[in-house]
Each structure stands twice: as C-alpha cells, then as structure tokens.
mmCIF file with all atom_site columns, C-alpha atoms in Angstrom:
data_model
loop_
_atom_site.group_PDB
_atom_site.id
_atom_site.type_symbol
_atom_site.label_atom_id
_atom_site.label_alt_id
_atom_site.label_comp_id
_atom_site.label_asym_id
_atom_site.label_entity_id
_atom_site.label_seq_id
_atom_site.pdbx_PDB_ins_code
_atom_site.Cartn_x
_atom_site.Cartn_y
_atom_site.Cartn_z
_atom_site.occupancy
_atom_site.B_iso_or_equiv
_atom_site.pdbx_formal_charge
_atom_site.auth_seq_id
_atom_site.auth_comp_id
_atom_site.auth_asym_id
_atom_site.auth_atom_id
_atom_site.pdbx_PDB_model_num
ATOM 1   C CA . UNK A 1 1   ? -0.036  0.154   -0.085 1.00 36.00 ? 1   UNK A CA 1
ATOM 2   C CA . UNK A 1 2   ? 1.209   3.551   -0.960 1.00 36.00 ? 2   UNK A CA 1
ATOM 3   C CA . UNK A 1 3   ? 2.217   5.654   1.968  1.00 42.00 ? 3   UNK A CA 1
ATOM 4   C CA . UNK A 1 4   ? -0.377  8.356   3.344  1.00 43.00 ? 4   UNK A CA 1
ATOM 5   C CA . UNK A 1 5   ? 0.177   11.636  4.356  1.00 44.00 ? 5   UNK A CA 1
ATOM 6   C CA . UNK A 1 6   ? -3.506  12.138  5.601  1.00 53.00 ? 6   UNK A CA 1
ATOM 7   C CA . UNK A 1 7   ? -4.692  11.955  9.128  1.00 69.00 ? 7   UNK A CA 1
ATOM 8   C CA . UNK A 1 8   ? -7.860  9.858   8.467  1.00 85.00 ? 8   UNK A CA 1
ATOM 9   C CA . UNK A 1 9   ? -8.612  6.166   8.200  1.00 92.00 ? 9   UNK A CA 1
ATOM 10  C CA . UNK A 1 10  ? -9.708  6.418   4.482  1.00 92.00 ? 10  UNK A CA 1
ATOM 11  C CA . UNK A 1 11  ? -8.020  4.024   2.588  1.00 93.00 ? 11  UNK A CA 1
ATOM 12  C CA . UNK A 1 12  ? -6.324  2.144   5.578  1.00 97.00 ? 12  UNK A CA 1
ATOM 13  C CA . UNK A 1 13  ? -6.269  -1.725  6.095  1.00 98.00 ? 13  UNK A CA 1
ATOM 14  C CA . UNK A 1 14  ? -7.298  -2.377  9.504  1.00 98.00 ? 14  UNK A CA 1
ATOM 15  C CA . UNK A 1 15  ? -7.282  -5.955  10.842 1.00 98.00 ? 15  UNK A CA 1
ATOM 16  C CA . UNK A 1 16  ? -10.273 -6.552  13.471 1.00 98.00 ? 16  UNK A CA 1
ATOM 17  C CA . UNK A 1 17  ? -9.179  -10.050 15.325 1.00 98.00 ? 17  UNK A CA 1
ATOM 18  C CA . UNK A 1 18  ? -11.739 -12.247 16.711 1.00 97.00 ? 18  UNK A CA 1
ATOM 19  C CA . UNK A 1 19  ? -14.365 -9.610  15.586 1.00 97.00 ? 19  UNK A CA 1
ATOM 20  C CA . UNK A 1 20  ? -17.691 -11.489 15.625 1.00 96.00 ? 20  UNK A CA 1
ATOM 21  C CA . UNK A 1 21  ? -19.341 -9.130  18.765 1.00 95.00 ? 21  UNK A CA 1
ATOM 22  C CA . UNK A 1 22  ? -21.164 -6.500  18.611 1.00 96.00 ? 22  UNK A CA 1
ATOM 23  C CA . UNK A 1 23  ? -18.295 -4.199  18.950 1.00 97.00 ? 23  UNK A CA 1
ATOM 24  C CA . UNK A 1 24  ? -16.269 -6.066  15.744 1.00 97.00 ? 24  UNK A CA 1
ATOM 25  C CA . UNK A 1 25  ? -19.459 -5.181  13.570 1.00 97.00 ? 25  UNK A CA 1
ATOM 26  C CA . UNK A 1 26  ? -19.615 -1.596  15.205 1.00 98.00 ? 26  UNK A CA 1
ATOM 27  C CA . UNK A 1 27  ? -16.033 -1.121  14.434 1.00 98.00 ? 27  UNK A CA 1
ATOM 28  C CA . UNK A 1 28  ? -16.197 -2.621  10.871 1.00 98.00 ? 28  UNK A CA 1
ATOM 29  C CA . UNK A 1 29  ? -18.795 -0.697  9.829  1.00 98.00 ? 29  UNK A CA 1
ATOM 30  C CA . UNK A 1 30  ? -17.854 2.803   11.131 1.00 98.00 ? 30  UNK A CA 1
ATOM 31  C CA . UNK A 1 31  ? -14.547 1.672   9.480  1.00 98.00 ? 31  UNK A CA 1
ATOM 32  C CA . UNK A 1 32  ? -15.973 0.852   6.038  1.00 97.00 ? 32  UNK A CA 1
ATOM 33  C CA . UNK A 1 33  ? -18.160 4.125   6.063  1.00 97.00 ? 33  UNK A CA 1
ATOM 34  C CA . UNK A 1 34  ? -14.694 5.870   6.344  1.00 97.00 ? 34  UNK A CA 1
ATOM 35  C CA . UNK A 1 35  ? -13.544 4.095   3.478  1.00 97.00 ? 35  UNK A CA 1
ATOM 36  C CA . UNK A 1 36  ? -11.191 1.878   5.195  1.00 97.00 ? 36  UNK A CA 1
ATOM 37  C CA . UNK A 1 37  ? -10.458 -1.633  4.279  1.00 97.00 ? 37  UNK A CA 1
ATOM 38  C CA . UNK A 1 38  ? -11.466 -4.215  7.018  1.00 98.00 ? 38  UNK A CA 1
ATOM 39  C CA . UNK A 1 39  ? -10.448 -7.397  7.288  1.00 98.00 ? 39  UNK A CA 1
ATOM 40  C CA . UNK A 1 40  ? -12.338 -9.696  9.924  1.00 98.00 ? 40  UNK A CA 1
ATOM 41  C CA . UNK A 1 41  ? -11.594 -12.433 11.673 1.00 98.00 ? 41  UNK A CA 1
ATOM 42  C CA . UNK A 1 42  ? -13.243 -15.096 13.161 1.00 97.00 ? 42  UNK A CA 1
ATOM 43  C CA . UNK A 1 43  ? -13.504 -19.275 13.355 1.00 95.00 ? 43  UNK A CA 1
ATOM 44  C CA . UNK A 1 44  ? -16.724 -19.674 12.171 1.00 93.00 ? 44  UNK A CA 1
ATOM 45  C CA . UNK A 1 45  ? -18.136 -18.543 8.673  1.00 95.00 ? 45  UNK A CA 1
ATOM 46  C CA . UNK A 1 46  ? -21.628 -18.102 9.579  1.00 95.00 ? 46  UNK A CA 1
ATOM 47  C CA . UNK A 1 47  ? -20.635 -16.127 12.675 1.00 95.00 ? 47  UNK A CA 1
ATOM 48  C CA . UNK A 1 48  ? -18.520 -13.576 10.239 1.00 97.00 ? 48  UNK A CA 1
ATOM 49  C CA . UNK A 1 49  ? -21.250 -13.454 7.447  1.00 97.00 ? 49  UNK A CA 1
ATOM 50  C CA . UNK A 1 50  ? -22.594 -10.422 9.052  1.00 97.00 ? 50  UNK A CA 1
ATOM 51  C CA . UNK A 1 51  ? -19.667 -8.546  8.617  1.00 98.00 ? 51  UNK A CA 1
ATOM 52  C CA . UNK A 1 52  ? -19.227 -9.893  5.066  1.00 98.00 ? 52  UNK A CA 1
ATOM 53  C CA . UNK A 1 53  ? -22.772 -8.536  4.512  1.00 97.00 ? 53  UNK A CA 1
ATOM 54  C CA . UNK A 1 54  ? -21.264 -5.082  5.928  1.00 97.00 ? 54  UNK A CA 1
ATOM 55  C CA . UNK A 1 55  ? -18.428 -4.767  3.325  1.00 97.00 ? 55  UNK A CA 1
ATOM 56  C CA . UNK A 1 56  ? -15.355 -6.545  5.309  1.00 98.00 ? 56  UNK A CA 1
ATOM 57  C CA . UNK A 1 57  ? -13.147 -9.307  4.143  1.00 97.00 ? 57  UNK A CA 1
ATOM 58  C CA . UNK A 1 58  ? -13.798 -12.071 6.326  1.00 98.00 ? 58  UNK A CA 1
ATOM 59  C CA . UNK A 1 59  ? -10.733 -14.720 6.817  1.00 98.00 ? 59  UNK A CA 1
ATOM 60  C CA . UNK A 1 60  ? -11.032 -17.435 9.155  1.00 97.00 ? 60  UNK A CA 1
ATOM 61  C CA . UNK A 1 61  ? -8.416  -17.586 11.674 1.00 98.00 ? 61  UNK A CA 1
ATOM 62  C CA . UNK A 1 62  ? -8.166  -17.842 15.081 1.00 98.00 ? 62  UNK A CA 1
ATOM 63  C CA . UNK A 1 63  ? -7.291  -14.457 17.088 1.00 98.00 ? 63  UNK A CA 1
ATOM 64  C CA . UNK A 1 64  ? -5.800  -16.302 20.127 1.00 98.00 ? 64  UNK A CA 1
ATOM 65  C CA . UNK A 1 65  ? -3.398  -18.400 17.803 1.00 98.00 ? 65  UNK A CA 1
ATOM 66  C CA . UNK A 1 66  ? 0.190   -17.064 16.812 1.00 98.00 ? 66  UNK A CA 1
ATOM 67  C CA . UNK A 1 67  ? 0.456   -19.367 13.977 1.00 98.00 ? 67  UNK A CA 1
ATOM 68  C CA . UNK A 1 68  ? -3.099  -18.433 12.760 1.00 98.00 ? 68  UNK A CA 1
ATOM 69  C CA . UNK A 1 69  ? -2.218  -14.985 13.282 1.00 98.00 ? 69  UNK A CA 1
ATOM 70  C CA . UNK A 1 70  ? 1.217   -15.302 11.033 1.00 98.00 ? 70  UNK A CA 1
ATOM 71  C CA . UNK A 1 71  ? -0.268  -16.912 8.708  1.00 98.00 ? 71  UNK A CA 1
ATOM 72  C CA . UNK A 1 72  ? -2.578  -14.021 8.090  1.00 98.00 ? 72  UNK A CA 1
ATOM 73  C CA . UNK A 1 73  ? -0.160  -11.526 8.180  1.00 98.00 ? 73  UNK A CA 1
ATOM 74  C CA . UNK A 1 74  ? 1.925   -13.017 5.541  1.00 97.00 ? 74  UNK A CA 1
ATOM 75  C CA . UNK A 1 75  ? -1.484  -13.913 3.488  1.00 95.00 ? 75  UNK A CA 1
ATOM 76  C CA . UNK A 1 76  ? -3.065  -10.202 3.249  1.00 95.00 ? 76  UNK A CA 1
ATOM 77  C CA . UNK A 1 77  ? 0.067   -7.823  3.437  1.00 93.00 ? 77  UNK A CA 1
ATOM 78  C CA . UNK A 1 78  ? 0.511   -4.285  4.551  1.00 96.00 ? 78  UNK A CA 1
ATOM 79  C CA . UNK A 1 79  ? -1.566  -3.333  7.190  1.00 98.00 ? 79  UNK A CA 1
ATOM 80  C CA . UNK A 1 80  ? -2.031  0.056   9.096  1.00 98.00 ? 80  UNK A CA 1
ATOM 81  C CA . UNK A 1 81  ? -4.010  -1.333  12.307 1.00 98.00 ? 81  UNK A CA 1
ATOM 82  C CA . UNK A 1 82  ? -4.845  -4.327  14.512 1.00 98.00 ? 82  UNK A CA 1
ATOM 83  C CA . UNK A 1 83  ? -7.529  -4.170  16.809 1.00 98.00 ? 83  UNK A CA 1
ATOM 84  C CA . UNK A 1 84  ? -7.773  -7.740  18.826 1.00 98.00 ? 84  UNK A CA 1
ATOM 85  C CA . UNK A 1 85  ? -11.437 -8.032  20.131 1.00 98.00 ? 85  UNK A CA 1
ATOM 86  C CA . UNK A 1 86  ? -11.442 -10.958 22.284 1.00 97.00 ? 86  UNK A CA 1
ATOM 87  C CA . UNK A 1 87  ? -13.258 -10.153 25.253 1.00 91.00 ? 87  UNK A CA 1
ATOM 88  C CA . UNK A 1 88  ? -15.894 -11.726 27.838 1.00 89.00 ? 88  UNK A CA 1
ATOM 89  C CA . UNK A 1 89  ? -16.980 -11.638 31.419 1.00 90.00 ? 89  UNK A CA 1
ATOM 90  C CA . UNK A 1 90  ? -16.695 -14.103 34.157 1.00 89.00 ? 90  UNK A CA 1
ATOM 91  C CA . UNK A 1 91  ? -16.752 -12.852 37.959 1.00 89.00 ? 91  UNK A CA 1
ATOM 92  C CA . UNK A 1 92  ? -19.046 -12.546 41.037 1.00 90.00 ? 92  UNK A CA 1
ATOM 93  C CA . UNK A 1 93  ? -19.062 -14.374 44.284 1.00 92.00 ? 93  UNK A CA 1
ATOM 94  C CA . UNK A 1 94  ? -16.280 -12.320 45.900 1.00 95.00 ? 94  UNK A CA 1
ATOM 95  C CA . UNK A 1 95  ? -12.685 -13.706 46.254 1.00 96.00 ? 95  UNK A CA 1
ATOM 96  C CA . UNK A 1 96  ? -13.734 -16.954 47.005 1.00 94.00 ? 96  UNK A CA 1
ATOM 97  C CA . UNK A 1 97  ? -15.759 -17.193 43.687 1.00 94.00 ? 97  UNK A CA 1
ATOM 98  C CA . UNK A 1 98  ? -12.648 -16.506 41.274 1.00 95.00 ? 98  UNK A CA 1
ATOM 99  C CA . UNK A 1 99  ? -12.361 -20.149 40.037 1.00 97.00 ? 99  UNK A CA 1
ATOM 100 C CA . UNK A 1 100 ? -9.336  -21.642 38.048 1.00 97.00 ? 100 UNK A CA 1
ATOM 101 C CA . UNK A 1 101 ? -12.264 -22.275 35.137 1.00 96.00 ? 101 UNK A CA 1
ATOM 102 C CA . UNK A 1 102 ? -13.270 -18.633 34.771 1.00 96.00 ? 102 UNK A CA 1
ATOM 103 C CA . UNK A 1 103 ? -9.658  -17.517 35.093 1.00 97.00 ? 103 UNK A CA 1
ATOM 104 C CA . UNK A 1 104 ? -9.164  -20.194 32.133 1.00 97.00 ? 104 UNK A CA 1
ATOM 105 C CA . UNK A 1 105 ? -12.224 -18.893 30.083 1.00 97.00 ? 105 UNK A CA 1
ATOM 106 C CA . UNK A 1 106 ? -10.490 -15.243 30.174 1.00 97.00 ? 106 UNK A CA 1
ATOM 107 C CA . UNK A 1 107 ? -7.142  -16.032 29.116 1.00 97.00 ? 107 UNK A CA 1
ATOM 108 C CA . UNK A 1 108 ? -7.991  -15.963 25.531 1.00 97.00 ? 108 UNK A CA 1
ATOM 109 C CA . UNK A 1 109 ? -8.594  -12.361 25.585 1.00 97.00 ? 109 UNK A CA 1
ATOM 110 C CA . UNK A 1 110 ? -4.942  -12.206 26.548 1.00 98.00 ? 110 UNK A CA 1
ATOM 111 C CA . UNK A 1 111 ? -3.729  -14.683 24.120 1.00 98.00 ? 111 UNK A CA 1
ATOM 112 C CA . UNK A 1 112 ? -5.462  -12.357 21.307 1.00 98.00 ? 112 UNK A CA 1
ATOM 113 C CA . UNK A 1 113 ? -3.331  -9.546  22.652 1.00 98.00 ? 113 UNK A CA 1
ATOM 114 C CA . UNK A 1 114 ? -0.083  -11.460 22.548 1.00 98.00 ? 114 UNK A CA 1
ATOM 115 C CA . UNK A 1 115 ? -0.566  -13.796 19.389 1.00 98.00 ? 115 UNK A CA 1
ATOM 116 C CA . UNK A 1 116 ? -1.799  -10.247 17.090 1.00 98.00 ? 116 UNK A CA 1
ATOM 117 C CA . UNK A 1 117 ? 0.907   -7.596  18.035 1.00 98.00 ? 117 UNK A CA 1
ATOM 118 C CA . UNK A 1 118 ? 3.662   -10.282 17.443 1.00 98.00 ? 118 UNK A CA 1
ATOM 119 C CA . UNK A 1 119 ? 2.134   -11.578 14.524 1.00 98.00 ? 119 UNK A CA 1
ATOM 120 C CA . UNK A 1 120 ? 1.596   -7.792  12.931 1.00 98.00 ? 120 UNK A CA 1
ATOM 121 C CA . UNK A 1 121 ? 4.740   -6.237  14.563 1.00 98.00 ? 121 UNK A CA 1
ATOM 122 C CA . UNK A 1 122 ? 6.551   -5.758  11.408 1.00 96.00 ? 122 UNK A CA 1
ATOM 123 C CA . UNK A 1 123 ? 3.516   -4.699  8.927  1.00 97.00 ? 123 UNK A CA 1
ATOM 124 C CA . UNK A 1 124 ? 2.767   -2.427  11.758 1.00 98.00 ? 124 UNK A CA 1
ATOM 125 C CA . UNK A 1 125 ? 6.180   -0.565  12.471 1.00 97.00 ? 125 UNK A CA 1
ATOM 126 C CA . UNK A 1 126 ? 6.424   -0.750  8.412  1.00 96.00 ? 126 UNK A CA 1
ATOM 127 C CA . UNK A 1 127 ? 3.424   1.187   7.879  1.00 97.00 ? 127 UNK A CA 1
ATOM 128 C CA . UNK A 1 128 ? 3.770   5.080   7.604  1.00 96.00 ? 128 UNK A CA 1
ATOM 129 C CA . UNK A 1 129 ? 0.698   5.232   10.733 1.00 97.00 ? 129 UNK A CA 1
ATOM 130 C CA . UNK A 1 130 ? 0.529   1.594   12.438 1.00 98.00 ? 130 UNK A CA 1
ATOM 131 C CA . UNK A 1 131 ? -1.869  1.426   15.302 1.00 98.00 ? 131 UNK A CA 1
ATOM 132 C CA . UNK A 1 132 ? -2.380  -1.446  17.529 1.00 98.00 ? 132 UNK A CA 1
ATOM 133 C CA . UNK A 1 133 ? -5.329  -0.983  19.800 1.00 98.00 ? 133 UNK A CA 1
ATOM 134 C CA . UNK A 1 134 ? -6.911  -3.217  22.989 1.00 98.00 ? 134 UNK A CA 1
ATOM 135 C CA . UNK A 1 135 ? -9.968  -2.814  24.525 1.00 98.00 ? 135 UNK A CA 1
ATOM 136 C CA . UNK A 1 136 ? -9.696  -2.825  28.434 1.00 98.00 ? 136 UNK A CA 1
ATOM 137 C CA . UNK A 1 137 ? -11.619 -2.373  31.787 1.00 97.00 ? 137 UNK A CA 1
ATOM 138 C CA . UNK A 1 138 ? -11.697 0.854   34.095 1.00 96.00 ? 138 UNK A CA 1
ATOM 139 C CA . UNK A 1 139 ? -11.618 -2.495  36.472 1.00 95.00 ? 139 UNK A CA 1
ATOM 140 C CA . UNK A 1 140 ? -8.081  -2.319  36.065 1.00 97.00 ? 140 UNK A CA 1
ATOM 141 C CA . UNK A 1 141 ? -7.916  0.739   37.868 1.00 95.00 ? 141 UNK A CA 1
ATOM 142 C CA . UNK A 1 142 ? -10.211 -0.124  40.783 1.00 95.00 ? 142 UNK A CA 1
ATOM 143 C CA . UNK A 1 143 ? -10.165 -3.846  41.153 1.00 96.00 ? 143 UNK A CA 1
ATOM 144 C CA . UNK A 1 144 ? -12.991 -5.337  42.885 1.00 96.00 ? 144 UNK A CA 1
ATOM 145 C CA . UNK A 1 145 ? -12.573 -8.852  44.615 1.00 97.00 ? 145 UNK A CA 1
ATOM 146 C CA . UNK A 1 146 ? -15.870 -10.082 42.620 1.00 96.00 ? 146 UNK A CA 1
ATOM 147 C CA . UNK A 1 147 ? -13.646 -9.181  39.127 1.00 96.00 ? 147 UNK A CA 1
ATOM 148 C CA . UNK A 1 148 ? -10.281 -10.115 40.278 1.00 97.00 ? 148 UNK A CA 1
ATOM 149 C CA . UNK A 1 149 ? -9.607  -12.543 37.629 1.00 97.00 ? 149 UNK A CA 1
ATOM 150 C CA . UNK A 1 150 ? -11.095 -10.413 35.019 1.00 97.00 ? 150 UNK A CA 1
ATOM 151 C CA . UNK A 1 151 ? -9.299  -7.176  36.204 1.00 97.00 ? 151 UNK A CA 1
ATOM 152 C CA . UNK A 1 152 ? -5.985  -9.156  36.358 1.00 98.00 ? 152 UNK A CA 1
ATOM 153 C CA . UNK A 1 153 ? -6.501  -10.414 32.455 1.00 98.00 ? 153 UNK A CA 1
ATOM 154 C CA . UNK A 1 154 ? -7.117  -7.140  31.757 1.00 98.00 ? 154 UNK A CA 1
ATOM 155 C CA . UNK A 1 155 ? -4.160  -5.500  33.552 1.00 98.00 ? 155 UNK A CA 1
ATOM 156 C CA . UNK A 1 156 ? -2.347  -7.772  32.376 1.00 98.00 ? 156 UNK A CA 1
ATOM 157 C CA . UNK A 1 157 ? -3.208  -7.142  28.446 1.00 98.00 ? 157 UNK A CA 1
ATOM 158 C CA . UNK A 1 158 ? -2.535  -3.414  29.100 1.00 98.00 ? 158 UNK A CA 1
ATOM 159 C CA . UNK A 1 159 ? 1.236   -4.193  30.285 1.00 98.00 ? 159 UNK A CA 1
ATOM 160 C CA . UNK A 1 160 ? 1.944   -6.167  27.134 1.00 98.00 ? 160 UNK A CA 1
ATOM 161 C CA . UNK A 1 161 ? 0.171   -3.284  25.056 1.00 98.00 ? 161 UNK A CA 1
ATOM 162 C CA . UNK A 1 162 ? 2.605   -0.728  26.768 1.00 98.00 ? 162 UNK A CA 1
ATOM 163 C CA . UNK A 1 163 ? 5.351   -3.334  25.883 1.00 98.00 ? 163 UNK A CA 1
ATOM 164 C CA . UNK A 1 164 ? 4.613   -3.010  22.462 1.00 98.00 ? 164 UNK A CA 1
ATOM 165 C CA . UNK A 1 165 ? 4.433   0.678   22.559 1.00 98.00 ? 165 UNK A CA 1
ATOM 166 C CA . UNK A 1 166 ? 7.894   0.798   24.135 1.00 98.00 ? 166 UNK A CA 1
ATOM 167 C CA . UNK A 1 167 ? 9.191   -1.479  21.450 1.00 98.00 ? 167 UNK A CA 1
ATOM 168 C CA . UNK A 1 168 ? 7.699   0.753   18.585 1.00 98.00 ? 168 UNK A CA 1
ATOM 169 C CA . UNK A 1 169 ? 9.534   3.771   20.204 1.00 97.00 ? 169 UNK A CA 1
ATOM 170 C CA . UNK A 1 170 ? 12.636  2.155   20.838 1.00 97.00 ? 170 UNK A CA 1
ATOM 171 C CA . UNK A 1 171 ? 12.881  0.712   17.023 1.00 96.00 ? 171 UNK A CA 1
ATOM 172 C CA . UNK A 1 172 ? 12.322  4.138   15.894 1.00 96.00 ? 172 UNK A CA 1
ATOM 173 C CA . UNK A 1 173 ? 14.908  5.824   17.967 1.00 96.00 ? 173 UNK A CA 1
ATOM 174 C CA . UNK A 1 174 ? 17.145  3.243   17.192 1.00 96.00 ? 174 UNK A CA 1
ATOM 175 C CA . UNK A 1 175 ? 16.453  3.788   13.386 1.00 94.00 ? 175 UNK A CA 1
ATOM 176 C CA . UNK A 1 176 ? 16.886  7.352   13.568 1.00 96.00 ? 176 UNK A CA 1
ATOM 177 C CA . UNK A 1 177 ? 13.714  7.794   12.281 1.00 95.00 ? 177 UNK A CA 1
ATOM 178 C CA . UNK A 1 178 ? 10.490  9.335   13.276 1.00 95.00 ? 178 UNK A CA 1
ATOM 179 C CA . UNK A 1 179 ? 7.961   7.040   15.559 1.00 97.00 ? 179 UNK A CA 1
ATOM 180 C CA . UNK A 1 180 ? 5.393   6.202   12.982 1.00 97.00 ? 180 UNK A CA 1
ATOM 181 C CA . UNK A 1 181 ? 3.710   3.049   15.117 1.00 98.00 ? 181 UNK A CA 1
ATOM 182 C CA . UNK A 1 182 ? 1.439   3.701   18.027 1.00 98.00 ? 182 UNK A CA 1
ATOM 183 C CA . UNK A 1 183 ? -0.190  1.310   20.629 1.00 98.00 ? 183 UNK A CA 1
ATOM 184 C CA . UNK A 1 184 ? -2.972  2.045   23.040 1.00 98.00 ? 184 UNK A CA 1
ATOM 185 C CA . UNK A 1 185 ? -5.633  1.362   25.300 1.00 98.00 ? 185 UNK A CA 1
ATOM 186 C CA . UNK A 1 186 ? -9.463  1.767   25.716 1.00 98.00 ? 186 UNK A CA 1
ATOM 187 C CA . UNK A 1 187 ? -10.599 1.357   29.061 1.00 98.00 ? 187 UNK A CA 1
ATOM 188 C CA . UNK A 1 188 ? -14.562 1.021   29.446 1.00 96.00 ? 188 UNK A CA 1
ATOM 189 C CA . UNK A 1 189 ? -16.802 0.238   32.452 1.00 94.00 ? 189 UNK A CA 1
ATOM 190 C CA . UNK A 1 190 ? -19.620 -1.028  30.071 1.00 92.00 ? 190 UNK A CA 1
ATOM 191 C CA . UNK A 1 191 ? -18.438 -0.908  26.651 1.00 93.00 ? 191 UNK A CA 1
ATOM 192 C CA . UNK A 1 192 ? -20.266 1.023   24.412 1.00 96.00 ? 192 UNK A CA 1
ATOM 193 C CA . UNK A 1 193 ? -19.679 -0.757  20.461 1.00 97.00 ? 193 UNK A CA 1
ATOM 194 C CA . UNK A 1 194 ? -20.627 2.699   18.638 1.00 97.00 ? 194 UNK A CA 1
ATOM 195 C CA . UNK A 1 195 ? -18.116 4.760   21.187 1.00 96.00 ? 195 UNK A CA 1
ATOM 196 C CA . UNK A 1 196 ? -15.284 2.070   20.571 1.00 97.00 ? 196 UNK A CA 1
ATOM 197 C CA . UNK A 1 197 ? -15.970 2.683   16.625 1.00 97.00 ? 197 UNK A CA 1
ATOM 198 C CA . UNK A 1 198 ? -15.723 6.263   16.807 1.00 97.00 ? 198 UNK A CA 1
ATOM 199 C CA . UNK A 1 199 ? -12.133 5.994   18.672 1.00 96.00 ? 199 UNK A CA 1
ATOM 200 C CA . UNK A 1 200 ? -10.952 3.055   16.454 1.00 97.00 ? 200 UNK A CA 1
ATOM 201 C CA . UNK A 1 201 ? -12.043 5.531   13.142 1.00 97.00 ? 201 UNK A CA 1
ATOM 202 C CA . UNK A 1 202 ? -10.163 8.564   14.745 1.00 96.00 ? 202 UNK A CA 1
ATOM 203 C CA . UNK A 1 203 ? -6.808  6.676   15.568 1.00 97.00 ? 203 UNK A CA 1
ATOM 204 C CA . UNK A 1 204 ? -4.985  8.558   12.766 1.00 97.00 ? 204 UNK A CA 1
ATOM 205 C CA . UNK A 1 205 ? -6.423  11.970  13.647 1.00 95.00 ? 205 UNK A CA 1
ATOM 206 C CA . UNK A 1 206 ? -3.158  12.001  16.214 1.00 94.00 ? 206 UNK A CA 1
ATOM 207 C CA . UNK A 1 207 ? 0.283   11.606  15.354 1.00 96.00 ? 207 UNK A CA 1
ATOM 208 C CA . UNK A 1 208 ? 1.910   8.678   16.722 1.00 97.00 ? 208 UNK A CA 1
ATOM 209 C CA . UNK A 1 209 ? 4.080   10.434  18.943 1.00 96.00 ? 209 UNK A CA 1
ATOM 210 C CA . UNK A 1 210 ? 1.137   11.713  20.616 1.00 96.00 ? 210 UNK A CA 1
ATOM 211 C CA . UNK A 1 211 ? -1.072  8.468   20.769 1.00 97.00 ? 211 UNK A CA 1
ATOM 212 C CA . UNK A 1 212 ? 2.092   5.724   21.777 1.00 98.00 ? 212 UNK A CA 1
ATOM 213 C CA . UNK A 1 213 ? 1.346   4.325   25.415 1.00 98.00 ? 213 UNK A CA 1
ATOM 214 C CA . UNK A 1 214 ? -1.557  5.952   26.131 1.00 97.00 ? 214 UNK A CA 1
ATOM 215 C CA . UNK A 1 215 ? -4.599  5.010   27.953 1.00 97.00 ? 215 UNK A CA 1
ATOM 216 C CA . UNK A 1 216 ? -8.118  6.769   27.043 1.00 97.00 ? 216 UNK A CA 1
ATOM 217 C CA . UNK A 1 217 ? -11.357 6.355   28.812 1.00 95.00 ? 217 UNK A CA 1
ATOM 218 C CA . UNK A 1 218 ? -14.200 5.162   26.435 1.00 94.00 ? 218 UNK A CA 1
ATOM 219 C CA . UNK A 1 219 ? -16.563 6.339   28.971 1.00 86.00 ? 219 UNK A CA 1
#
C-alpha cells in the first residue's frame, strides 16, 4: 500500500481480530463508512457473515493463535492497524468465586493481544501510521474481589500493550526515524460498541508520538 499523508482512516487496512461481536460489527461498519479496508477474523463462517454483508473481508483464523495470525499477516500484506476484540466476562462471588475455570475462560483475551501484536509487529512498524489498539476495563484502576480474575487478565493485556508501545518507540529511536507506530489502550466500564468504533476510526487523527503508550477512557 502506498504511503499516506492524511490523518483519516480512509484507505487504511485494519485487521479486527476476533470480530464476531457487537463491538466488532460496529467498528467494521464505521471503518468501512470511512473508506477503510476491513479484514475481520473469526473461527466460524456463519458468525462472520454479518461482517461480510457489511463489506468486510472475512478470514477464518483464530485470533488467539500466533500461528494463525502469522499466516494471516503473510497472506494479506501491508496493514495499518490491528485491533484484537476477543473478550468476555466471568466474575462475581467475591474472591472465593474466582475459580480456575473462570480464569481459564478469560485468558483468550490476553492470548489474542499477544498473538496479534507479535504476528503483525513488522507490518505495523512498516506502515507510515501503524496502530495497535486493545479494549480494556476501568476495573484495572480499581479492581474488585468479585472481578479479580477479569481485572488481572485486563491488567496483563494492558502491560503487554505498553510493552508493544515501548518496542515501537525503541525501534524508531534506534533507526533514527520518526515514530510512526502507536499502541493504545481503550478502557470502558460497560463497553459501548459505537463509542469504541468512533475512537478506532479516529486513531489517525493524532500523530503516533502523541498516541503511543496512552490509555483512553471510553466512558
């Protein structure tokens, strides 16, 4: 893809990994309306159909699998943004209710952050304005006993994303080039798909140096 000089989502290529949710569909529609190319991944053709109907390119791939994401990165070529959207909630019952089963069920969200950021690292740093964004929770700032599993997974995802941001900054510094890639965190108490979609579309409204390693409150 040719280099861009604009600050919009227009003609950007955006990967929505694990996009078969209300947030994935809203974000895909908003990006497509902004003239972006959207590649939506999921594990089921049936669940991806609504995204295809909205105009997204759909790919059968597991967002939590580094192998699947690496193969996808090789297959689709240049990419300007990656947003892992694997999520879910398990909680309640105080600390005693934080079961191993619930913790295991929440871990795919972290696995998706790790797999996508690693698989698309080269592509995002090669873009003139690469963006990596995750969805987190306000519970990270004030974790409760009944949501300890959930907050711990979200906190780990945020820590990983901040490490991604540091990697972008370090690579730019060592190459003597301006910072072009940015990793950001969007926190919400109760996720509003439309609010998330609007913030994803606006990822190119600010320079990478202003965005990188920032946490934004969607509420």
